[in-house]
Amino acid sequence: MASALDISKVKKDFYAEVRQMANDQFASPQYQRLLAIPLTQKRAQVYVLQKGFWNLNRRDTWAFAQALAPMDVKALIWEHELDELQGNEARGVEDHYSLQVRQAATIGLTRADFENEVAREETLMAIYSWVHLAKDSPWLKSLASCAALEVSNSSDWVDGGGMSYRWGKKQEADLGIPFNKQINAKEHAEVDVEHGNLLTKVVERHCDTSAKLDQAMEGLKESWMLDRAWKGILASYLEELPGPSK
């Protein structure tokens, strides 16, 4: 077993690699392509309606990770999921899916639009892949696969802000919707800083060998691979639609 000094150095290298990979997501062709597409209201609607299935999938995958995890980590996940599932009374926000639905009114959508939307084939492929990763992996890999998407949405880890912040600013620039009126984007830009710290808490408690860190890294890498593919899928959906009129 590595000494305390050795594992401290290995953890430092682990965190540096995680930070680099989280930032590299935004330099990937899929992210670059998606963020470069000029938005119309229809494009924004397709994005948020299909992404709604991904948001619900996040609750499923975290539940699988929680089922596999030791008791102290189950409690960390429980605390994390409270914001997502019931909101936060102190901040005056509802559960995050309802928050997303409410924000979608700024682009002309209603709850009925979400209820009537059908997941596309590529969307199902993506979310089923994340379910498999979370459900059928060792608990550390499962946990890391879920935490990856919190890390890459956190301004503590990602220079220039995560996807919630960047997409909110994109809607502000392309559609004229002020960022502070985008309640879901604003909420996630704030809370995902804390949510992104869950990985660190688990690593500090449970990763006392290089092998355990390697297992967590495997979950991060595979989840970010899926995430890049998912961003490419979303870009394809938007590119099917006419762009802004000249």
Short mmCIF file of N, CA and C in Angstrom, two decimals, residues 54 57-69 73 77 80-81 84 129-153 192 195-196 198-199 215-216 218-224 226-227:
data_model
loop_
_atom_site.label_atom_id
_atom_site.label_comp_id
_atom_site.label_asym_id
_atom_site.label_seq_id
_atom_site.Cartn_x
_atom_site.Cartn_y
_atom_site.Cartn_z
N TRP A 54 -32.65 13.81 -20.43
CA TRP A 54 -31.34 13.68 -19.81
C TRP A 54 -31.40 14.14 -18.35
N ASN A 57 -32.89 11.47 -16.41
CA ASN A 57 -31.92 10.38 -16.35
C ASN A 57 -30.87 10.61 -15.27
N ARG A 58 -30.54 11.86 -15.01
CA ARG A 58 -29.57 12.17 -13.95
C ARG A 58 -30.07 11.70 -12.59
N ARG A 59 -31.36 11.84 -12.36
CA ARG A 59 -31.92 11.37 -11.08
C ARG A 59 -31.83 9.85 -11.00
N ASP A 60 -32.05 9.17 -12.12
CA ASP A 60 -31.95 7.70 -12.14
C ASP A 60 -30.52 7.25 -11.86
N THR A 61 -29.56 7.87 -12.54
CA THR A 61 -28.18 7.41 -12.40
C THR A 61 -27.64 7.69 -11.00
N TRP A 62 -27.98 8.84 -10.43
CA TRP A 62 -27.55 9.10 -9.05
C TRP A 62 -28.19 8.10 -8.09
N ALA A 63 -29.42 7.68 -8.36
CA ALA A 63 -30.06 6.69 -7.50
C ALA A 63 -29.33 5.35 -7.58
N PHE A 64 -28.90 4.95 -8.77
CA PHE A 64 -28.13 3.72 -8.90
C PHE A 64 -26.80 3.83 -8.15
N ALA A 65 -26.14 4.97 -8.29
CA ALA A 65 -24.87 5.17 -7.58
C ALA A 65 -25.08 5.12 -6.07
N GLN A 66 -26.17 5.72 -5.61
CA GLN A 66 -26.46 5.71 -4.18
C GLN A 66 -26.72 4.30 -3.68
N ALA A 67 -27.42 3.50 -4.45
CA ALA A 67 -27.71 2.13 -4.04
C ALA A 67 -26.44 1.32 -3.86
N LEU A 68 -25.42 1.58 -4.67
CA LEU A 68 -24.18 0.81 -4.62
C LEU A 68 -23.21 1.31 -3.57
N ALA A 69 -23.35 2.57 -3.15
CA ALA A 69 -22.33 3.23 -2.33
C ALA A 69 -22.41 2.83 -0.85
N VAL A 73 -21.44 7.66 1.93
CA VAL A 73 -21.58 8.23 0.59
C VAL A 73 -23.05 8.29 0.19
N ILE A 77 -24.88 11.69 -1.23
CA ILE A 77 -25.72 11.73 -2.42
C ILE A 77 -27.13 12.19 -2.06
N HIS A 80 -27.08 15.86 -1.79
CA HIS A 80 -26.98 16.42 -3.15
C HIS A 80 -28.32 16.39 -3.86
N GLU A 81 -29.03 15.28 -3.75
CA GLU A 81 -30.27 15.09 -4.49
C GLU A 81 -31.45 15.86 -3.91
N GLU A 84 -32.17 18.75 -6.03
CA GLU A 84 -32.71 18.33 -7.32
C GLU A 84 -34.16 17.89 -7.23
N SER A 129 -27.14 4.47 -21.99
CA SER A 129 -25.71 4.23 -21.78
C SER A 129 -25.28 4.70 -20.39
N TRP A 130 -25.76 5.87 -19.97
CA TRP A 130 -25.44 6.35 -18.63
C TRP A 130 -26.04 5.46 -17.55
N VAL A 131 -27.24 4.95 -17.78
CA VAL A 131 -27.83 4.02 -16.81
C VAL A 131 -26.95 2.78 -16.66
N HIS A 132 -26.51 2.22 -17.78
CA HIS A 132 -25.64 1.05 -17.73
C HIS A 132 -24.36 1.35 -16.95
N LEU A 133 -23.76 2.50 -17.22
CA LEU A 133 -22.51 2.87 -16.56
C LEU A 133 -22.70 3.00 -15.05
N ALA A 134 -23.80 3.62 -14.63
CA ALA A 134 -24.03 3.82 -13.20
C ALA A 134 -24.50 2.55 -12.50
N LYS A 135 -25.27 1.75 -13.17
CA LYS A 135 -25.91 0.57 -12.54
C LYS A 135 -24.98 -0.63 -12.48
N ASP A 136 -24.13 -0.78 -13.48
CA ASP A 136 -23.37 -2.02 -13.63
C ASP A 136 -21.87 -1.85 -13.41
N SER A 137 -21.48 -0.80 -12.70
CA SER A 137 -20.07 -0.57 -12.38
C SER A 137 -19.83 -0.72 -10.88
N PRO A 138 -18.59 -0.94 -10.46
CA PRO A 138 -18.27 -0.87 -9.03
C PRO A 138 -18.66 0.50 -8.48
N TRP A 139 -18.89 0.57 -7.19
CA TRP A 139 -19.52 1.78 -6.65
C TRP A 139 -18.68 3.05 -6.89
N LEU A 140 -17.36 2.96 -6.79
CA LEU A 140 -16.54 4.16 -7.00
C LEU A 140 -16.63 4.65 -8.44
N LYS A 141 -16.60 3.73 -9.37
CA LYS A 141 -16.72 4.09 -10.78
C LYS A 141 -18.10 4.66 -11.06
N SER A 142 -19.13 4.05 -10.49
CA SER A 142 -20.50 4.53 -10.65
C SER A 142 -20.64 5.95 -10.13
N LEU A 143 -20.15 6.18 -8.91
CA LEU A 143 -20.21 7.50 -8.30
C LEU A 143 -19.49 8.54 -9.15
N ALA A 144 -18.30 8.19 -9.62
CA ALA A 144 -17.52 9.13 -10.42
C ALA A 144 -18.19 9.43 -11.75
N SER A 145 -18.87 8.44 -12.33
CA SER A 145 -19.56 8.67 -13.60
C SER A 145 -20.67 9.69 -13.44
N CYS A 146 -21.30 9.71 -12.29
CA CYS A 146 -22.34 10.72 -12.01
C CYS A 146 -21.72 12.07 -11.66
N ALA A 147 -20.68 12.03 -10.84
CA ALA A 147 -20.04 13.27 -10.38
C ALA A 147 -19.35 14.00 -11.52
N ALA A 148 -18.94 13.28 -12.56
CA ALA A 148 -18.24 13.92 -13.68
C ALA A 148 -19.03 15.10 -14.23
N LEU A 149 -20.35 14.92 -14.37
CA LEU A 149 -21.17 15.95 -15.01
C LEU A 149 -21.44 17.12 -14.07
N GLU A 150 -21.26 16.91 -12.76
CA GLU A 150 -21.31 18.02 -11.81
C GLU A 150 -20.00 18.81 -11.89
N VAL A 151 -18.88 18.09 -11.98
CA VAL A 151 -17.57 18.73 -12.05
C VAL A 151 -17.47 19.63 -13.28
N SER A 152 -17.87 19.10 -14.44
CA SER A 152 -17.74 19.88 -15.68
C SER A 152 -18.82 20.94 -15.82
N ASN A 153 -19.69 21.06 -14.81
CA ASN A 153 -20.67 22.15 -14.79
C ASN A 153 -20.36 23.15 -13.68
N ASP A 192 -24.08 24.13 -8.56
CA ASP A 192 -23.18 23.10 -9.07
C ASP A 192 -21.74 23.33 -8.66
N HIS A 195 -22.09 21.13 -5.70
CA HIS A 195 -22.29 19.77 -6.19
C HIS A 195 -21.00 19.19 -6.78
N GLY A 196 -20.19 20.04 -7.39
CA GLY A 196 -18.94 19.59 -7.96
C GLY A 196 -17.93 19.15 -6.92
N LEU A 198 -18.61 17.17 -4.42
CA LEU A 198 -18.94 15.85 -3.91
C LEU A 198 -17.84 14.84 -4.26
N LEU A 199 -17.32 14.94 -5.48
CA LEU A 199 -16.26 14.02 -5.88
C LEU A 199 -15.07 14.12 -4.94
N GLN A 215 -9.99 3.60 -10.45
CA GLN A 215 -11.39 3.21 -10.67
C GLN A 215 -12.28 4.44 -10.81
N ALA A 216 -12.04 5.45 -9.94
CA ALA A 216 -12.80 6.70 -10.06
C ALA A 216 -12.50 7.39 -11.39
N GLU A 218 -11.67 6.05 -14.17
CA GLU A 218 -12.34 5.31 -15.24
C GLU A 218 -13.79 5.78 -15.39
N GLY A 219 -14.48 5.97 -14.26
CA GLY A 219 -15.86 6.46 -14.31
C GLY A 219 -15.96 7.85 -14.88
N LEU A 220 -15.03 8.72 -14.50
CA LEU A 220 -15.01 10.08 -15.04
C LEU A 220 -14.80 10.07 -16.54
N LYS A 221 -13.79 9.34 -16.99
CA LYS A 221 -13.45 9.33 -18.41
C LYS A 221 -14.60 8.79 -19.26
N GLU A 222 -15.20 7.68 -18.81
CA GLU A 222 -16.26 7.09 -19.62
C GLU A 222 -17.50 7.97 -19.64
N SER A 223 -17.82 8.62 -18.53
CA SER A 223 -18.97 9.52 -18.51
C SER A 223 -18.74 10.72 -19.40
N TRP A 224 -17.53 11.26 -19.39
CA TRP A 224 -17.25 12.40 -20.26
C TRP A 224 -17.21 12.00 -21.73
N LEU A 226 -19.29 9.78 -22.99
CA LEU A 226 -20.72 9.80 -23.31
C LEU A 226 -21.23 11.23 -23.44
N ASP A 227 -20.75 12.10 -22.58
CA ASP A 227 -21.20 13.49 -22.60
C ASP A 227 -20.82 14.18 -23.90
#
